[in-house]
JSON list of C-alpha atoms in Angstrom, two decimals:
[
{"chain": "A", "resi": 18, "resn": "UNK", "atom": "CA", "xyz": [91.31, 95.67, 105.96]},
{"chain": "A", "resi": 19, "resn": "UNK", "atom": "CA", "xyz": [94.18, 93.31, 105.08]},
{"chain": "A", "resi": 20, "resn": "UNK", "atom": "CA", "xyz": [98.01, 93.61, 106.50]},
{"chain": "A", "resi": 21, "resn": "UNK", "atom": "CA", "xyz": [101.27, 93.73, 104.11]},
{"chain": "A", "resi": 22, "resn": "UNK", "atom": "CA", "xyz": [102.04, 90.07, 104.53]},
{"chain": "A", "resi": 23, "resn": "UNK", "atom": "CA", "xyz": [98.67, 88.48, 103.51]},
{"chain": "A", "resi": 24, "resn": "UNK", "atom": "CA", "xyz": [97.37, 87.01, 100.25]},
{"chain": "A", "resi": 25, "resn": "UNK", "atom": "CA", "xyz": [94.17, 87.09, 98.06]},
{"chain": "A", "resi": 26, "resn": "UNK", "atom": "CA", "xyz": [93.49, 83.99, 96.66]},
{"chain": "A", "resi": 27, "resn": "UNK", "atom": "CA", "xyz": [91.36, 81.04, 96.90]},
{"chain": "A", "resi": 28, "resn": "UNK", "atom": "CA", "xyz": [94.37, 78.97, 96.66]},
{"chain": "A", "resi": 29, "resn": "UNK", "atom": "CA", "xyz": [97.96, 79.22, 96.50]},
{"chain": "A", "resi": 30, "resn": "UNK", "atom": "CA", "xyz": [100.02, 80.17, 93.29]},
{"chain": "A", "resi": 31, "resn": "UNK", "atom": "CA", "xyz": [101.65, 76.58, 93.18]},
{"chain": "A", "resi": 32, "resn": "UNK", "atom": "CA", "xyz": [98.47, 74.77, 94.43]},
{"chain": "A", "resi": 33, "resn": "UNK", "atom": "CA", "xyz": [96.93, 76.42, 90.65]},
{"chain": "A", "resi": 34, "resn": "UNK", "atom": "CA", "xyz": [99.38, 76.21, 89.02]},
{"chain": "A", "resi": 35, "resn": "UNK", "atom": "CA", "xyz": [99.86, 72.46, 89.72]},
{"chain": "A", "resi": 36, "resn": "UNK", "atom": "CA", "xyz": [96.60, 71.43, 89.17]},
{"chain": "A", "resi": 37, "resn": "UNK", "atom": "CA", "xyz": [96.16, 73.46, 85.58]},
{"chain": "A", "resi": 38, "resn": "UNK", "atom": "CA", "xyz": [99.86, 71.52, 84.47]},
{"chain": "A", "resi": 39, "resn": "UNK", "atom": "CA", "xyz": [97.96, 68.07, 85.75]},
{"chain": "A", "resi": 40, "resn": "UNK", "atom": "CA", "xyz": [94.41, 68.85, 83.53]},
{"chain": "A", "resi": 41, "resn": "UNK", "atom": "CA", "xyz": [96.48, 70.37, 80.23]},
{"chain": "A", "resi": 42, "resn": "UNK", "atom": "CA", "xyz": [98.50, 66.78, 81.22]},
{"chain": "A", "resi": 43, "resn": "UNK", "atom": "CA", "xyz": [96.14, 64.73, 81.35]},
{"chain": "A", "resi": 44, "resn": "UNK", "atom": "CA", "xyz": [94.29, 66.23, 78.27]},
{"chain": "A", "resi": 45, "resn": "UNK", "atom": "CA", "xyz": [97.51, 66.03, 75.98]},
{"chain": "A", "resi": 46, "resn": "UNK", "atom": "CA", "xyz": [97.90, 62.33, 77.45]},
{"chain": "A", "resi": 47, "resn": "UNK", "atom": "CA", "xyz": [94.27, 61.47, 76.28]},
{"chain": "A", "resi": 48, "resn": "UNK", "atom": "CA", "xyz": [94.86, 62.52, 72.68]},
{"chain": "A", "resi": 49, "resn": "UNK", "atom": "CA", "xyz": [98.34, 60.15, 72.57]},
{"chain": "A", "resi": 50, "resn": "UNK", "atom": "CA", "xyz": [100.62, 63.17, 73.04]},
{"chain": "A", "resi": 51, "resn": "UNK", "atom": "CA", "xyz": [103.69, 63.54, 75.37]},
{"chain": "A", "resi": 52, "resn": "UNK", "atom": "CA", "xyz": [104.26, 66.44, 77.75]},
{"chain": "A", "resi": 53, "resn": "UNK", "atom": "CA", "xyz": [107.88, 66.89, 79.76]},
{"chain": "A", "resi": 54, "resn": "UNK", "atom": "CA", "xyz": [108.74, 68.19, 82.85]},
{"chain": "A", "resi": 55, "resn": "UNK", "atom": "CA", "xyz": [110.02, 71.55, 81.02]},
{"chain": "A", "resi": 56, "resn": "UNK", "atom": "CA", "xyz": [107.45, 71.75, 79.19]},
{"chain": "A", "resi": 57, "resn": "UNK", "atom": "CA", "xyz": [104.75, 71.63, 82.80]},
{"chain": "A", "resi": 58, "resn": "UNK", "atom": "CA", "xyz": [107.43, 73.84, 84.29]},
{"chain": "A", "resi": 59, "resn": "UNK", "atom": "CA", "xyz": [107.30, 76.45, 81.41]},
{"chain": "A", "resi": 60, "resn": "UNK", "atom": "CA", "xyz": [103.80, 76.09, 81.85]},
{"chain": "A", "resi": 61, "resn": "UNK", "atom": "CA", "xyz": [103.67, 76.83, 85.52]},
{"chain": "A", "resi": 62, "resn": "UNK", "atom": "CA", "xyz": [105.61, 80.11, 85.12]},
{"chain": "A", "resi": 63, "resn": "UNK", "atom": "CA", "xyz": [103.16, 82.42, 84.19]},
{"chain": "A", "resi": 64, "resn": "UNK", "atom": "CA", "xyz": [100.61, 81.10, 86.31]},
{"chain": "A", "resi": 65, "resn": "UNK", "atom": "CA", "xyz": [102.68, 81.41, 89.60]},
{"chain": "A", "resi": 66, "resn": "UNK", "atom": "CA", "xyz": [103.56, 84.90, 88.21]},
{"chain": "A", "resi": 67, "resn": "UNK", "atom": "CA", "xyz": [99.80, 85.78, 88.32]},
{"chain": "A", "resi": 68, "resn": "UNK", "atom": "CA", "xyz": [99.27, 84.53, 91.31]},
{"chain": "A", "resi": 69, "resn": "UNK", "atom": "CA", "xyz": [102.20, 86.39, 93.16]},
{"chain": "A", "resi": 70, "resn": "UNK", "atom": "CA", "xyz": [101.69, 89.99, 91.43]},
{"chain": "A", "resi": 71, "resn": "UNK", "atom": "CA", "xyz": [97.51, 89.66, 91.75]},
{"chain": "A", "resi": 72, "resn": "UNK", "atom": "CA", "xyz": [97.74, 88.08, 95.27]},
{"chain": "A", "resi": 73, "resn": "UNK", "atom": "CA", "xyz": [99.50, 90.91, 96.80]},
{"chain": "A", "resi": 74, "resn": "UNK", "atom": "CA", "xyz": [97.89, 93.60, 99.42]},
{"chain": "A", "resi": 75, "resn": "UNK", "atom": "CA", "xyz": [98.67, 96.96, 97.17]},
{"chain": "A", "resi": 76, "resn": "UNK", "atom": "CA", "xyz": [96.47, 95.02, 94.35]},
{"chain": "A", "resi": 77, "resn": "UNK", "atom": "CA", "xyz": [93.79, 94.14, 96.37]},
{"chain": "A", "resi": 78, "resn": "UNK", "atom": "CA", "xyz": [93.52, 97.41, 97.87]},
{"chain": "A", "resi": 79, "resn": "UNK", "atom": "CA", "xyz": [94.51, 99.52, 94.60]},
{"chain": "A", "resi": 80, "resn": "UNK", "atom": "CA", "xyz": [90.66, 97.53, 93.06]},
{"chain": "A", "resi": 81, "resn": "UNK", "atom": "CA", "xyz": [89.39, 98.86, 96.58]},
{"chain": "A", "resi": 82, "resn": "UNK", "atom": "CA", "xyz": [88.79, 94.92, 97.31]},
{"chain": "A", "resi": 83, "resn": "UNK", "atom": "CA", "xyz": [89.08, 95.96, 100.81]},
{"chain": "A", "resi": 84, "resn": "UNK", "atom": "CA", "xyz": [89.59, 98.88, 102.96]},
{"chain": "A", "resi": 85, "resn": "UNK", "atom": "CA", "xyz": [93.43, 99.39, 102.72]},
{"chain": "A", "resi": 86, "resn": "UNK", "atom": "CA", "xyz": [96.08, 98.04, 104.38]},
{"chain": "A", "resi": 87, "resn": "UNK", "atom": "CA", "xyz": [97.41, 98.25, 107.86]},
{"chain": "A", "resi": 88, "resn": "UNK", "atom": "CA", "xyz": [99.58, 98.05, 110.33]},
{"chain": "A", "resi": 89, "resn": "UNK", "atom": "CA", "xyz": [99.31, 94.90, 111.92]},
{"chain": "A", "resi": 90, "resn": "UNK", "atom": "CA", "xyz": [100.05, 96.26, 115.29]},
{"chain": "A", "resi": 91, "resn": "UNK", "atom": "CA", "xyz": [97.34, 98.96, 115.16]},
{"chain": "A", "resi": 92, "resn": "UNK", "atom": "CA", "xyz": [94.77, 96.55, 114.00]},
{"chain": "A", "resi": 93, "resn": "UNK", "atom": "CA", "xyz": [92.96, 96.95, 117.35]},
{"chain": "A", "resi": 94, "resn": "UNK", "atom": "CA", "xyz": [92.64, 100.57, 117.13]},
{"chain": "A", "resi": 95, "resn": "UNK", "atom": "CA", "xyz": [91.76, 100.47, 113.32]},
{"chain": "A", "resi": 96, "resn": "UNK", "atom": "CA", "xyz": [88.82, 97.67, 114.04]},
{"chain": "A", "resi": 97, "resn": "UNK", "atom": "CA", "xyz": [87.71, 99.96, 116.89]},
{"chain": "A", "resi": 98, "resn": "UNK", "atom": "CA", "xyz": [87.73, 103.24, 115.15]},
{"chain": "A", "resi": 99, "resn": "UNK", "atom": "CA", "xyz": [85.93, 101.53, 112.36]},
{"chain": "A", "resi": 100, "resn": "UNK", "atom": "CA", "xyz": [82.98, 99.86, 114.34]},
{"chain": "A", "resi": 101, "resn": "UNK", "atom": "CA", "xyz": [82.42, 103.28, 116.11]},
{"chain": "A", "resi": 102, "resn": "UNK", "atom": "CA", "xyz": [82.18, 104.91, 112.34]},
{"chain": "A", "resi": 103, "resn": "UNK", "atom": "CA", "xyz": [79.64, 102.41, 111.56]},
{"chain": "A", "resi": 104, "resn": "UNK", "atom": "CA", "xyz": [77.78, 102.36, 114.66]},
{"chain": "A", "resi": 105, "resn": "UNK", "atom": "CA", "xyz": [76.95, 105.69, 114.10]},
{"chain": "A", "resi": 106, "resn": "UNK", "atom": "CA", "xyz": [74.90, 105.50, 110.76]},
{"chain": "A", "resi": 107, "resn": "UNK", "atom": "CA", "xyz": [71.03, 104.71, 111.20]},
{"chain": "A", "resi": 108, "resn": "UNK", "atom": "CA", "xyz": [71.03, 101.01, 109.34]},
{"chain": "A", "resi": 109, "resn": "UNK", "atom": "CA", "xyz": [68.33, 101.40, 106.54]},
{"chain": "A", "resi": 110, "resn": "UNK", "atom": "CA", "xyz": [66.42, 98.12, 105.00]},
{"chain": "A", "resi": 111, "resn": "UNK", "atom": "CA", "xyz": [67.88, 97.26, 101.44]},
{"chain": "A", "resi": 112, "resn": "UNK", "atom": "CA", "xyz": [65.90, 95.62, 98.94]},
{"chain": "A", "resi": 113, "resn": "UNK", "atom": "CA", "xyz": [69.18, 94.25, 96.96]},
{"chain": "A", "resi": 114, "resn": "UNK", "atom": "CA", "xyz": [71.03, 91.08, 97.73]},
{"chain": "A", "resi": 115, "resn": "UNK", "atom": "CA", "xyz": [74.57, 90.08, 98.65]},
{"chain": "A", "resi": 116, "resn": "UNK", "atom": "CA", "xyz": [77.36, 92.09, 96.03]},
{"chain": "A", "resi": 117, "resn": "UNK", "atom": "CA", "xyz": [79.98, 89.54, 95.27]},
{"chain": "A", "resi": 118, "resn": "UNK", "atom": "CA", "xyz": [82.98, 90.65, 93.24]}
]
């Protein structure tokens, strides 16, 4: 489950961004080139654009990344409801591993 206000990401949209500008920096820097502050802000743009439209709840949910968003006041009752749906499945033994996406 994940509310309306949170965020998928390992890190944040500025954090990334930031540290892709420093190592395409630092890479232009090693072969004698310049880079300006435009240019590292131009740069940034499209990364912290990423970031914001893949980062959001309706994406995350829309890939089925989770189990939809809710309400954060009815997160008790949703956990609850939830748990009782699951405690009422016999739990089989698997032979697979851990699915990561």
């Amino acid at each position: 489950w994940i509310w309306p206000n949170a965020r998928i990401s390992v890190m944040g949209g500025e954090q990334a961004a930031t540290v892709l500008a420093m190592v395409k920096r630092e890479g232009i820097e090693r072969k004698g080139g310049e880079w300006s502050a435009e240019e590292e802000a131009k740069s940034k743009k499209p990364i912290l654009m990423k970031y914001e439209h893949e980062g959001h709840p309706l994406y995350s949910s829309a890939r089925l990344w989770d189990d939809g968003i809710i309400d954060p006041a009815k997160t008790r009752d949703v956990l609850a409801l939830s748990l009782s749906a699951a405690l009422n499945a016999e739990i089989e033994d698997t032979r697979f591993g851990v699915f990561r996406m």
